[in-house]
CSV table of C-alpha atoms in Angstrom, one decimal:
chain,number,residue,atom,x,y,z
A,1,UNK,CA,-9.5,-35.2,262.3
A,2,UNK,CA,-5.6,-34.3,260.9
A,3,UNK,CA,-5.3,-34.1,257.1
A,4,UNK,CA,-3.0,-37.1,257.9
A,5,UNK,CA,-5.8,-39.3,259.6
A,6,UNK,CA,-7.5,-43.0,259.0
A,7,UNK,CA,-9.7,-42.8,256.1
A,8,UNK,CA,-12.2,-45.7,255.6
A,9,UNK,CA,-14.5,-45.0,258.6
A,10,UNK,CA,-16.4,-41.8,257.3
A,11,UNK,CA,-19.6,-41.1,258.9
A,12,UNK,CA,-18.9,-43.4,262.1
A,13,UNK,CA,-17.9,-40.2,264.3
A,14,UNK,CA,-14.9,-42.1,265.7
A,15,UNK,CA,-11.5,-39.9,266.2
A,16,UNK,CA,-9.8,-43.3,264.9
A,17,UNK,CA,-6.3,-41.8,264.8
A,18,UNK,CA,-6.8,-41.0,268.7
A,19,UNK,CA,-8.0,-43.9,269.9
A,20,UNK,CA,-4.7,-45.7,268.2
A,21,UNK,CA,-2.3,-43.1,270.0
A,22,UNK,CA,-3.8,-44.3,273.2
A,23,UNK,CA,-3.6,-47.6,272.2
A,24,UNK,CA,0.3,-47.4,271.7
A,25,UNK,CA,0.6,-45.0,274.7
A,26,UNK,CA,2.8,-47.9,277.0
A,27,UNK,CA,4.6,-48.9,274.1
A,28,UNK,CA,5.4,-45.3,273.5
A,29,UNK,CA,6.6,-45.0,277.7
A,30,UNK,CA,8.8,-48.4,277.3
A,31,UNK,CA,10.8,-46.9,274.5
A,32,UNK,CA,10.9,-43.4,276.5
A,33,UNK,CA,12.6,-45.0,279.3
A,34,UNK,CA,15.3,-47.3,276.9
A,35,UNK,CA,16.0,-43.9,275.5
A,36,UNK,CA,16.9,-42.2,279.2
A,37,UNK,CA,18.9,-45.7,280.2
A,38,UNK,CA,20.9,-44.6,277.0
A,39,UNK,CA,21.4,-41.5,277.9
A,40,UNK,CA,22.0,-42.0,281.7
A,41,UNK,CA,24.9,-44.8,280.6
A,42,UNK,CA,26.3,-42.4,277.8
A,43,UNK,CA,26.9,-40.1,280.8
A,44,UNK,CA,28.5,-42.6,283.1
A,45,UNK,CA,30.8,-44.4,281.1
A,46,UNK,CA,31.8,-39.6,280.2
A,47,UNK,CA,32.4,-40.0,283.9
A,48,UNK,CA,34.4,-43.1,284.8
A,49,UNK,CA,36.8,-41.9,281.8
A,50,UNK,CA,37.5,-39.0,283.4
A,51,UNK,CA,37.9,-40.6,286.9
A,52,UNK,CA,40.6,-43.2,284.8
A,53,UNK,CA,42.0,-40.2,283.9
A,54,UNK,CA,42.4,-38.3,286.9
A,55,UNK,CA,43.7,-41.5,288.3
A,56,UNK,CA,47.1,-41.6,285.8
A,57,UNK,CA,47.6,-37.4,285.6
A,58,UNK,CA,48.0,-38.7,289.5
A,59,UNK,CA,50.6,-41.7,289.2
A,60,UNK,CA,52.3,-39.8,286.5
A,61,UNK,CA,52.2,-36.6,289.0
A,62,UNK,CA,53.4,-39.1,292.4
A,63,UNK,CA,56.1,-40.6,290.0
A,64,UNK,CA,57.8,-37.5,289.4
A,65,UNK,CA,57.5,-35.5,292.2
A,66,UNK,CA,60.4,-36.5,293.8
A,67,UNK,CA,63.0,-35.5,291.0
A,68,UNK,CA,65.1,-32.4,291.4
A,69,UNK,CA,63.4,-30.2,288.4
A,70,UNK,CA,60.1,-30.6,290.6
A,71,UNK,CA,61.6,-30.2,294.2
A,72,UNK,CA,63.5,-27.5,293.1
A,73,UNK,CA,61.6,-25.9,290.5
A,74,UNK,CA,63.7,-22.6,289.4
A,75,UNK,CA,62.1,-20.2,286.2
A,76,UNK,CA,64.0,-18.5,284.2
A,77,UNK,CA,62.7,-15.5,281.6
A,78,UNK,CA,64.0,-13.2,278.7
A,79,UNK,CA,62.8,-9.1,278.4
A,80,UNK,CA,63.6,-9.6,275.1
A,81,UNK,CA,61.8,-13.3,274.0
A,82,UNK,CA,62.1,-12.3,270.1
A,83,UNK,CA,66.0,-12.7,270.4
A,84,UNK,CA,66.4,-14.8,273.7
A,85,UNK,CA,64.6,-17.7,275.1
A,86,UNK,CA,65.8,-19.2,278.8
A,87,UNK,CA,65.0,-22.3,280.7
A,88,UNK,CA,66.1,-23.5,284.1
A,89,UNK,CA,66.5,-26.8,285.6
A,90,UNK,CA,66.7,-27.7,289.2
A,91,UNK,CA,70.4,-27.2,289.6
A,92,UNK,CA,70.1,-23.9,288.4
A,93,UNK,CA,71.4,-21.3,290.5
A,94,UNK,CA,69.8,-18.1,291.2
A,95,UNK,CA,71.1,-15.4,289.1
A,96,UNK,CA,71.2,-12.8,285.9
A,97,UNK,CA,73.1,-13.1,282.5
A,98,UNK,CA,73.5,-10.0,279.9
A,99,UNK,CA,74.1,-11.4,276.1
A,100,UNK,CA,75.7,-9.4,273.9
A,101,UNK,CA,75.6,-9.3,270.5
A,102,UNK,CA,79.4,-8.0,268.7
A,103,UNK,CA,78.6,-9.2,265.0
A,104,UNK,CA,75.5,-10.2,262.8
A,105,UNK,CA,76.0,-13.0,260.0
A,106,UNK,CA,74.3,-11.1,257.2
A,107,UNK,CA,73.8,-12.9,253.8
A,108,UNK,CA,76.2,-12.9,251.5
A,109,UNK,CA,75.1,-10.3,248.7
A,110,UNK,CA,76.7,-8.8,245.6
A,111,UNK,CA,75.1,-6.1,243.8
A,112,UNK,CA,75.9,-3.7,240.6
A,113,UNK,CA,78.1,-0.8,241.8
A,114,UNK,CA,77.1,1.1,238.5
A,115,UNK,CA,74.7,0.7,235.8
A,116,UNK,CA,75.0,-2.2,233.8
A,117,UNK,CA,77.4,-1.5,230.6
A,118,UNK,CA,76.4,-3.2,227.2
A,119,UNK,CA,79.4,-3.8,225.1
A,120,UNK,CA,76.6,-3.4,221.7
A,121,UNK,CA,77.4,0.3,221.2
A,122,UNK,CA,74.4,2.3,220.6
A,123,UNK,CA,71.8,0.3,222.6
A,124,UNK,CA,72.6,1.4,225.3
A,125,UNK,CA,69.1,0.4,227.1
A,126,UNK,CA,69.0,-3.4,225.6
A,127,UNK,CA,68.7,-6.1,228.2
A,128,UNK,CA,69.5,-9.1,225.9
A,129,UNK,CA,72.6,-10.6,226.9
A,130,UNK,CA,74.6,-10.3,223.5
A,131,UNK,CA,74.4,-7.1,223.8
A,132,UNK,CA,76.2,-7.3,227.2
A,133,UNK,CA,78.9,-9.7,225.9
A,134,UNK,CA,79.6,-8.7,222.5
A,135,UNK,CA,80.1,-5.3,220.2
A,136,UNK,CA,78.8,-6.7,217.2
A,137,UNK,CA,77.2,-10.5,215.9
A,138,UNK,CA,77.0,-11.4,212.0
A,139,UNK,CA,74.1,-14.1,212.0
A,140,UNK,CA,74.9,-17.3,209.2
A,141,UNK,CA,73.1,-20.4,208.2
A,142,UNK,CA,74.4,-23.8,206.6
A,143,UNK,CA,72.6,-26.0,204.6
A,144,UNK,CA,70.6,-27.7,207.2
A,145,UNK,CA,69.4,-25.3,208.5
A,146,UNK,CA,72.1,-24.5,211.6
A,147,UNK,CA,73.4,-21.4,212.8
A,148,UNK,CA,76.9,-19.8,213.2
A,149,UNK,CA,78.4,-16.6,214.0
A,150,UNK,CA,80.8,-14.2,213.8
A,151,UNK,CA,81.2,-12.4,217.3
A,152,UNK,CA,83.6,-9.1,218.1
A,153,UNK,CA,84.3,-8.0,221.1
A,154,UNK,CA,84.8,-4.5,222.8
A,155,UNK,CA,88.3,-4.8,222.8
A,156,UNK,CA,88.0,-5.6,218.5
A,157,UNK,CA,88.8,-9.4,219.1
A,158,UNK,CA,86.7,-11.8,216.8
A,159,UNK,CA,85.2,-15.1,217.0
A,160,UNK,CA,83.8,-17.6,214.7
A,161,UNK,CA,81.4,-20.1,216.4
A,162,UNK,CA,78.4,-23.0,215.8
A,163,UNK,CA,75.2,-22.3,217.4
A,164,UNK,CA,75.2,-25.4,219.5
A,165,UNK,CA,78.6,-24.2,221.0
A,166,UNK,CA,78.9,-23.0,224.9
A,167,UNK,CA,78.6,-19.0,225.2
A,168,UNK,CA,78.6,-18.9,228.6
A,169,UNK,CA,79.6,-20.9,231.2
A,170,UNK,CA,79.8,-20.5,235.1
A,171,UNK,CA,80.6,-22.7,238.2
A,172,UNK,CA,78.6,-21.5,240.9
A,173,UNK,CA,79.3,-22.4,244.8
A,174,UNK,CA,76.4,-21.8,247.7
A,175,UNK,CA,78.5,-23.5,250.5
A,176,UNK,CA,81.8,-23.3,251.8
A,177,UNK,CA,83.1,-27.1,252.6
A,178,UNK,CA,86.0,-27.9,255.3
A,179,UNK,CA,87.2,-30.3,252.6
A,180,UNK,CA,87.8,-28.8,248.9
A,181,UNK,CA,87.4,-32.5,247.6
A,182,UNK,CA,83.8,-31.9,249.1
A,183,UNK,CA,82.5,-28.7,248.0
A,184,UNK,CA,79.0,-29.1,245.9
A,185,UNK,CA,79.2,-26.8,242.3
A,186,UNK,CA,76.3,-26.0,240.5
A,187,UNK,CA,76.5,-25.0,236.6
A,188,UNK,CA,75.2,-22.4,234.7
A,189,UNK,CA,75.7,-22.7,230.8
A,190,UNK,CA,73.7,-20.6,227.7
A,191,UNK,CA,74.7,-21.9,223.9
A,192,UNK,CA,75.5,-19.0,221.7
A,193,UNK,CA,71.4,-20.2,219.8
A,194,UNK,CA,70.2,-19.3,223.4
A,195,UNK,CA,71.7,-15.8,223.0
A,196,UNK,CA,70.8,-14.9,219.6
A,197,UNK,CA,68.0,-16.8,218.6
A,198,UNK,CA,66.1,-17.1,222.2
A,199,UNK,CA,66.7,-13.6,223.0
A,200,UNK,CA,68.0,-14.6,226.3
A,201,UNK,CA,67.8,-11.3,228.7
A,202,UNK,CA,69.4,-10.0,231.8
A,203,UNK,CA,66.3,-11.4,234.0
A,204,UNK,CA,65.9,-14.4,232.4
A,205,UNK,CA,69.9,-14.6,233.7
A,206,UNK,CA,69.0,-13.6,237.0
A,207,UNK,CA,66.3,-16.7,237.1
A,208,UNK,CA,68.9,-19.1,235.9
A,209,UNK,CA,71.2,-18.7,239.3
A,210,UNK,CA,68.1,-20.6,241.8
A,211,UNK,CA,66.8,-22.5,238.5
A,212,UNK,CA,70.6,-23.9,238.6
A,213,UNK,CA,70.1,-25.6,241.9
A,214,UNK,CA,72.5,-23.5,244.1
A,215,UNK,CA,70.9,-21.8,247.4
A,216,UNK,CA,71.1,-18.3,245.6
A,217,UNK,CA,68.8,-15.8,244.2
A,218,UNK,CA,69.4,-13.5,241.0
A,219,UNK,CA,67.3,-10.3,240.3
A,220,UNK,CA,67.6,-7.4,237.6
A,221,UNK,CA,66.3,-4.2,238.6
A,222,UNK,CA,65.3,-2.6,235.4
A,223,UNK,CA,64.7,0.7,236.9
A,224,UNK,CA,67.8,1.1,238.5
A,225,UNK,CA,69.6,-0.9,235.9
A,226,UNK,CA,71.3,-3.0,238.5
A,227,UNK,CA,72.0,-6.7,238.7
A,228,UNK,CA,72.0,-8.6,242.5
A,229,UNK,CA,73.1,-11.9,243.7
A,230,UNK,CA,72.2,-13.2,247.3
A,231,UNK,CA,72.4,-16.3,249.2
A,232,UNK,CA,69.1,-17.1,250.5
A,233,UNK,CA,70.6,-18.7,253.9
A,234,UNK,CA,72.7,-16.5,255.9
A,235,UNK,CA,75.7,-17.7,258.3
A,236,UNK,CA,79.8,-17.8,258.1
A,237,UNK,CA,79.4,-21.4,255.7
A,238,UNK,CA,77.0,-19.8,253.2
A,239,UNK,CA,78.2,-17.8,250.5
A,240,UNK,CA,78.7,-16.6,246.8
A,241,UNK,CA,81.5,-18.7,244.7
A,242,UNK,CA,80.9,-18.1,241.3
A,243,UNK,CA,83.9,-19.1,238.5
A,244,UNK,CA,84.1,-17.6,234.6
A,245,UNK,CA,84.7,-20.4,232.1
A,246,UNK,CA,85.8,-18.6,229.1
A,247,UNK,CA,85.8,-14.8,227.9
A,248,UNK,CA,81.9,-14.6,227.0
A,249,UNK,CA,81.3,-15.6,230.9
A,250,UNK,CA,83.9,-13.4,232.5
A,251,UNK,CA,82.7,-10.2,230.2
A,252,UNK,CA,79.6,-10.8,231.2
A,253,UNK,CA,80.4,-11.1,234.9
A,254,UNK,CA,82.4,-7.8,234.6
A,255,UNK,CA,80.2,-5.8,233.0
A,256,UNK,CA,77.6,-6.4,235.4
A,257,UNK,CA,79.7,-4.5,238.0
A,258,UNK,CA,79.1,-6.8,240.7
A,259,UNK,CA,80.7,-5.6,244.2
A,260,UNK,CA,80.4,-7.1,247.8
A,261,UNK,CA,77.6,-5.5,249.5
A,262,UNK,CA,78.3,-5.4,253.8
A,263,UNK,CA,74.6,-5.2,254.9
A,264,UNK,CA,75.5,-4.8,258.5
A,265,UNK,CA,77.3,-1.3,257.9
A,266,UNK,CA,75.6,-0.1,254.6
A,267,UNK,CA,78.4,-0.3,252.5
A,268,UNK,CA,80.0,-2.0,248.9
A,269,UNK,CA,83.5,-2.5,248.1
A,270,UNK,CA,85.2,-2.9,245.2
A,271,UNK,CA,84.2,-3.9,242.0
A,272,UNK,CA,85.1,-7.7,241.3
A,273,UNK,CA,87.4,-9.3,238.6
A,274,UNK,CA,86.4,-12.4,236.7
A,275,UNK,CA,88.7,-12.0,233.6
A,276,UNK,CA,91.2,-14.1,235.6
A,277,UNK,CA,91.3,-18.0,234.4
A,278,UNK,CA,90.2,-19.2,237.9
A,279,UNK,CA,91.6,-23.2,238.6
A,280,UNK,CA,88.7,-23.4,240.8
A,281,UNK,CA,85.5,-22.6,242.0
A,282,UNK,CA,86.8,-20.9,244.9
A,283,UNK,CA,88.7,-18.4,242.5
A,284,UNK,CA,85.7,-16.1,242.8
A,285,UNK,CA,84.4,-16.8,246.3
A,286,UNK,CA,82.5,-14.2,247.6
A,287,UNK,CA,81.4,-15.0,251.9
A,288,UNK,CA,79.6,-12.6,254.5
A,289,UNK,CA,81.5,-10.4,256.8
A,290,UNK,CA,84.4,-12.3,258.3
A,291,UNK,CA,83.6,-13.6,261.8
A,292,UNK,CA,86.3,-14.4,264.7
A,293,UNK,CA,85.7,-17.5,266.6
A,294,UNK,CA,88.6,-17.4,268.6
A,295,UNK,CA,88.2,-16.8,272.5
A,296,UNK,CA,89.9,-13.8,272.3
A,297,UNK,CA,87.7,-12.0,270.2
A,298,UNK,CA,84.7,-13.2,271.8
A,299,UNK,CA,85.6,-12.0,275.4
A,300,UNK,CA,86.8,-8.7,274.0
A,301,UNK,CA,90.3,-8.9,274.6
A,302,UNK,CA,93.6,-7.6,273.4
A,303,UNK,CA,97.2,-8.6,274.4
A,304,UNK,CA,100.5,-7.4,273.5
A,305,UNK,CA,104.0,-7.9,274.8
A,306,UNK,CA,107.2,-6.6,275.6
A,307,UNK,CA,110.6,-7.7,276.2
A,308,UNK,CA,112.6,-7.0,279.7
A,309,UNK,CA,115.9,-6.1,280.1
A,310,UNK,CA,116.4,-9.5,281.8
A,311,UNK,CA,115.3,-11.2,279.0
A,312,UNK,CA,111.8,-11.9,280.4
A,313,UNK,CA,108.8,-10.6,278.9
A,314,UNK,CA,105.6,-8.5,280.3
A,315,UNK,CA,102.3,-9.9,278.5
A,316,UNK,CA,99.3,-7.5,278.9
A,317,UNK,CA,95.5,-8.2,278.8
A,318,UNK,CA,93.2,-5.5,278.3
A,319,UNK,CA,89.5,-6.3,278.0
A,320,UNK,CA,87.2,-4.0,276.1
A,321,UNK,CA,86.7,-1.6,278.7
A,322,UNK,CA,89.7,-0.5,279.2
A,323,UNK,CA,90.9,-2.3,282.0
A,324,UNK,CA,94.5,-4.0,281.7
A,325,UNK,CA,96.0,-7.4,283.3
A,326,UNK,CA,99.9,-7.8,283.0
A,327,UNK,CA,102.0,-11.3,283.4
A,328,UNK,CA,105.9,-11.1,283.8
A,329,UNK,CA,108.3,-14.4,282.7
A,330,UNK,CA,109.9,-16.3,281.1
A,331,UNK,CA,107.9,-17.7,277.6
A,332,UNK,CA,107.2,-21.3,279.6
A,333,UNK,CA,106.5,-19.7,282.7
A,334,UNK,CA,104.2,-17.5,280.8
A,335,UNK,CA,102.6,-20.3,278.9
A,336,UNK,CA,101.1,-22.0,282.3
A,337,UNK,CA,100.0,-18.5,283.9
A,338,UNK,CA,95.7,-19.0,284.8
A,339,UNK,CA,93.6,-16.4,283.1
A,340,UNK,CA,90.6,-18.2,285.0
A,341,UNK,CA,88.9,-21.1,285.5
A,342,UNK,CA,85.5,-22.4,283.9
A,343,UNK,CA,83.7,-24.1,286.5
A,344,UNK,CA,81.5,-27.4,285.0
A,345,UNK,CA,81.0,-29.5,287.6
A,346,UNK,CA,80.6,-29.5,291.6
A,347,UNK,CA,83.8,-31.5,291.0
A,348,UNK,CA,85.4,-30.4,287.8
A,349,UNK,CA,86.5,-27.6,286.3
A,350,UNK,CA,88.9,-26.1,283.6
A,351,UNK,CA,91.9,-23.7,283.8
A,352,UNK,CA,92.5,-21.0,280.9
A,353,UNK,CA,96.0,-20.3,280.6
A,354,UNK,CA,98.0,-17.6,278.6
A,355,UNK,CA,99.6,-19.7,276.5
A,356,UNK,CA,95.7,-21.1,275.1
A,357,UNK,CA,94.1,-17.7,275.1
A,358,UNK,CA,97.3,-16.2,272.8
A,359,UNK,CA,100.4,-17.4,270.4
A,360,UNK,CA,103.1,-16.6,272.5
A,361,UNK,CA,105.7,-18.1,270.3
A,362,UNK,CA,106.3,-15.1,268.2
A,363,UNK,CA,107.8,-13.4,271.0
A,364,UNK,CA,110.9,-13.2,269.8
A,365,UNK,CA,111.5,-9.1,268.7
A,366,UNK,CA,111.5,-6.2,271.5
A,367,UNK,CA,107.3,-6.1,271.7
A,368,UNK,CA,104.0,-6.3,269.5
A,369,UNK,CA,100.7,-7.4,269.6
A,370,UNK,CA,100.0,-10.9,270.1
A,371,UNK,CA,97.4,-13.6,267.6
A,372,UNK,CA,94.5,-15.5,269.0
A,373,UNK,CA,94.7,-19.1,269.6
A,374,UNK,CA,92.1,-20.8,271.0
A,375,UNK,CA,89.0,-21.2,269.3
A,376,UNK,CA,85.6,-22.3,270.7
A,377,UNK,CA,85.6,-25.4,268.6
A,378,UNK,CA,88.8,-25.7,270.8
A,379,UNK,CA,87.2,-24.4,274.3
A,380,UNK,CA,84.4,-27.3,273.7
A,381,UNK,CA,87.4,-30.1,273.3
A,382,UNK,CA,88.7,-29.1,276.5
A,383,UNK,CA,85.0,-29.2,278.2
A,384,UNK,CA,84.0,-32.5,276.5
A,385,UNK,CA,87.5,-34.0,278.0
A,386,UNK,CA,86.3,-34.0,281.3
A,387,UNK,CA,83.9,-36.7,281.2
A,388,UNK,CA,80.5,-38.3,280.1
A,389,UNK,CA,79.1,-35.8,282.8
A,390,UNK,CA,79.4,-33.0,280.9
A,391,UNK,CA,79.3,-32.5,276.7
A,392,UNK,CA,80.0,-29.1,274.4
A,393,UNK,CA,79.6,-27.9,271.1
A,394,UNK,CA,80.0,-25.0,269.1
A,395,UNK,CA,77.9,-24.5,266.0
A,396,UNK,CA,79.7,-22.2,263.4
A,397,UNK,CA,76.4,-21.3,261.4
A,398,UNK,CA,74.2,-19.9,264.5
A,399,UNK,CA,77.6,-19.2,266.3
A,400,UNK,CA,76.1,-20.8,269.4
A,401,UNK,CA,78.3,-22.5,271.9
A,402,UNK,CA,76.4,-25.1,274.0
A,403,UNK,CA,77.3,-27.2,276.9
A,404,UNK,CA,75.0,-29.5,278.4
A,405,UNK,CA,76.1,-30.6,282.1
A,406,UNK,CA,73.9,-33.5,284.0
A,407,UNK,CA,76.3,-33.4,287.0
A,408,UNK,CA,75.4,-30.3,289.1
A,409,UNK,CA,75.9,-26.2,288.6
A,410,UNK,CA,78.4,-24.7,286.6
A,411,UNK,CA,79.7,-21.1,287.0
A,412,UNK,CA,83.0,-18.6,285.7
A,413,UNK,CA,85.6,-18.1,287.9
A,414,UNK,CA,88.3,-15.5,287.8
A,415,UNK,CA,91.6,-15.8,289.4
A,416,UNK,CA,93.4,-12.2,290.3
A,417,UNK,CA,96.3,-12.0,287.6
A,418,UNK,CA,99.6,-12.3,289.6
């Protein structure tokens, strides 16, 4: 008998605990066979939801079989998918497109062109900012308990100030607006207490710019002894405007030796000025590498003219291999001469003349090179003016012009120059 067995019965020789087992031996096969109902309906009701679902990827399948994208399935693929991505539609047509890249947006970046210089004299390795700003400070105290001081600066001028006055001040821009009366400013201000008595240094200065608000990032390199500024967001609307309020700000500005920094070519220019009063924010504006949205940069092109002895003049086109398209007439009959025509529809298409690829009204001397005009802000007015069929748009900070047509294939056409 099991440790666990019927006691009470000792001596009788009955195996108690058996004889109950058998007892309870058809209750036991009645709950074995609710348990495999269970399980065999579990496994049925697993199989009619996957029928149900078969059953809809179907309809949904039979409902859109018959649209173009599925009749005419067409794929389209990148070799280089970390730059590039492609899809296709079913009016694609079959064919290969090469994108070129002529300029990169880097972020606008200023950095010190030279070792930072410390107006202080002898300390030449202090990174508090009074030693930055001034020559020399003589410390006072009122009754109360407040501070003042007398400041000199490099250049022997002195100053008497409170300790809860401004030292320095800055307006600082992260984004270039297409309205001025728009533009977001950011501010930047230090009392003189914050300089002298909080031992304010050149990193805790750098921390301040992205503490302010603005989209940019200070850092102080104190092995290099070299002060940076970057906008954290590249693209042609992000960029550096920074404005000196008085002569504390601007010396400090200046004797940080901030220059431009071009990423894309490895170089710094000039050392920038912030003694001058600036009116505005935009005073000091510092942007990324200038980049040409006009259609004549972005095919390549140049043109110049010159003038005929009849009075006419020859206009030529050369694209950036070399090869060279001329136009003779008069300055209307050269306005209306086809460069080619951007096909957007099976039915509709648009003709690029002379007189929108180029400024031909400064034709007026014997010959010289001619300006852009058209821009691709402009070339997506003239698409979206065809129609609800087909739509454009150029987007200045990814520089991507897209044009979304519902209405059938669209290709480039180029006529032969007369």
């Amino acid at each position: 008998m099991g440790t666990n067995g019927i006691y009470g019965l000792s001596g009788s020789g009955l195996d108690v605990e058996s004889l109950v087992k058998m007892g309870m031996l058809n209750k036991q096969n009645q709950y074995d066979k609710m348990e495999q109902k269970k399980i065999y309906e579990t496994w049925q009701k697993e199989a009619y939801n996957g029928v149900y679902k078969d059953i809809g990827n179907y309809y949904n399948s039979l409902s859109t079989y018959k649209m173009q994208s599925n009749m005419n399935a067409m794929q389209a693929s990148s070799n280089n998918t970390s730059a590039v991505s492609a899809t296709a539609n079913g009016a694609a047509a079959a064919m290969n497109h090469t994108i070129s890249v002529s300029d990169v947006a880097s972020n606008a970046y200023l950095q010190s062109k030279e070792g930072v210089t410390r107006d202080g004299g002898t300390i030449a390795t202090s990174t508090y900012l009074r030693d930055v700003i001034f020559k020399k400070v003589e410390t006072g105290k009122d009754a109360q308990g407040n501070y003042s001081y007398d400041v000199t600066f490099a250049d022997g001028t002195k100053k008497s100030v409170n300790g809860s006055d401004i030292a320095i001040s800055l307006t600082i821009q992260d984004e270039k607006a297409g309205n001025p009366a728009n533009i977001t400013t950011y501010k930047l201000e230090y009392t003189y207490d914050q300089l002298m008595q909080d031992d304010k240094t050149l990193s805790d200065f750098a921390s301040a710019f992205s503490k302010s608000g603005a989209n940019i990032q200070g850092n102080y390199d104190t092995t290099n002894d070299s002060f940076s500024l970057y906008n954290k967001t590249s693209g042609s609307k992000n960029i550096i405007g920074i404005a000196a309020a008085n002569k504390e700000s601007a010396t400090l500005m200046n004797n940080l030796h901030l220059a431009q920094v071009d990423s894309v070519n490895n170089s710094i220019g000039s050392e920038i000025d912030f003694s001058a009063a600036p009116t505005t924010s935009e005073s000091k504006v510092i942007e990324n590498s200038a980049i040409s949205t006009s259609l004549k940069d972005v095919l390549g092109f140049s043109a110049a003219y010159a003038k005929n002895d009849d009075g006419s003049f020859t206009v030529t086109i050369q694209n950036s291999a070399g090869k060279e398209s001329a136009f003779k007439g008069t300055l209307a009959e050269l306005k209306d001469k086809n460069l080619f025509n951007l096909k957007i529809t099976d039915t509709d298409d648009i003709s690029i003349k002379l007189g929108d690829l180029v400024d031909l009204s400064g034709m007026t001397s014997s010959g010289g090179s001619l300006d852009a005009k058209m821009s691709l802000d402009d070339l997506a007015d003239k698409i979206n003016a065809i129609g609800d069929k087909v739509s454009a748009s150029y987007d200045s900070d990814t520089r991507k012009l897209t044009i979304k047509n519902t209405a059938g294939e669209a290709g480039l056409a180029l006529d032969s120059p007369d």
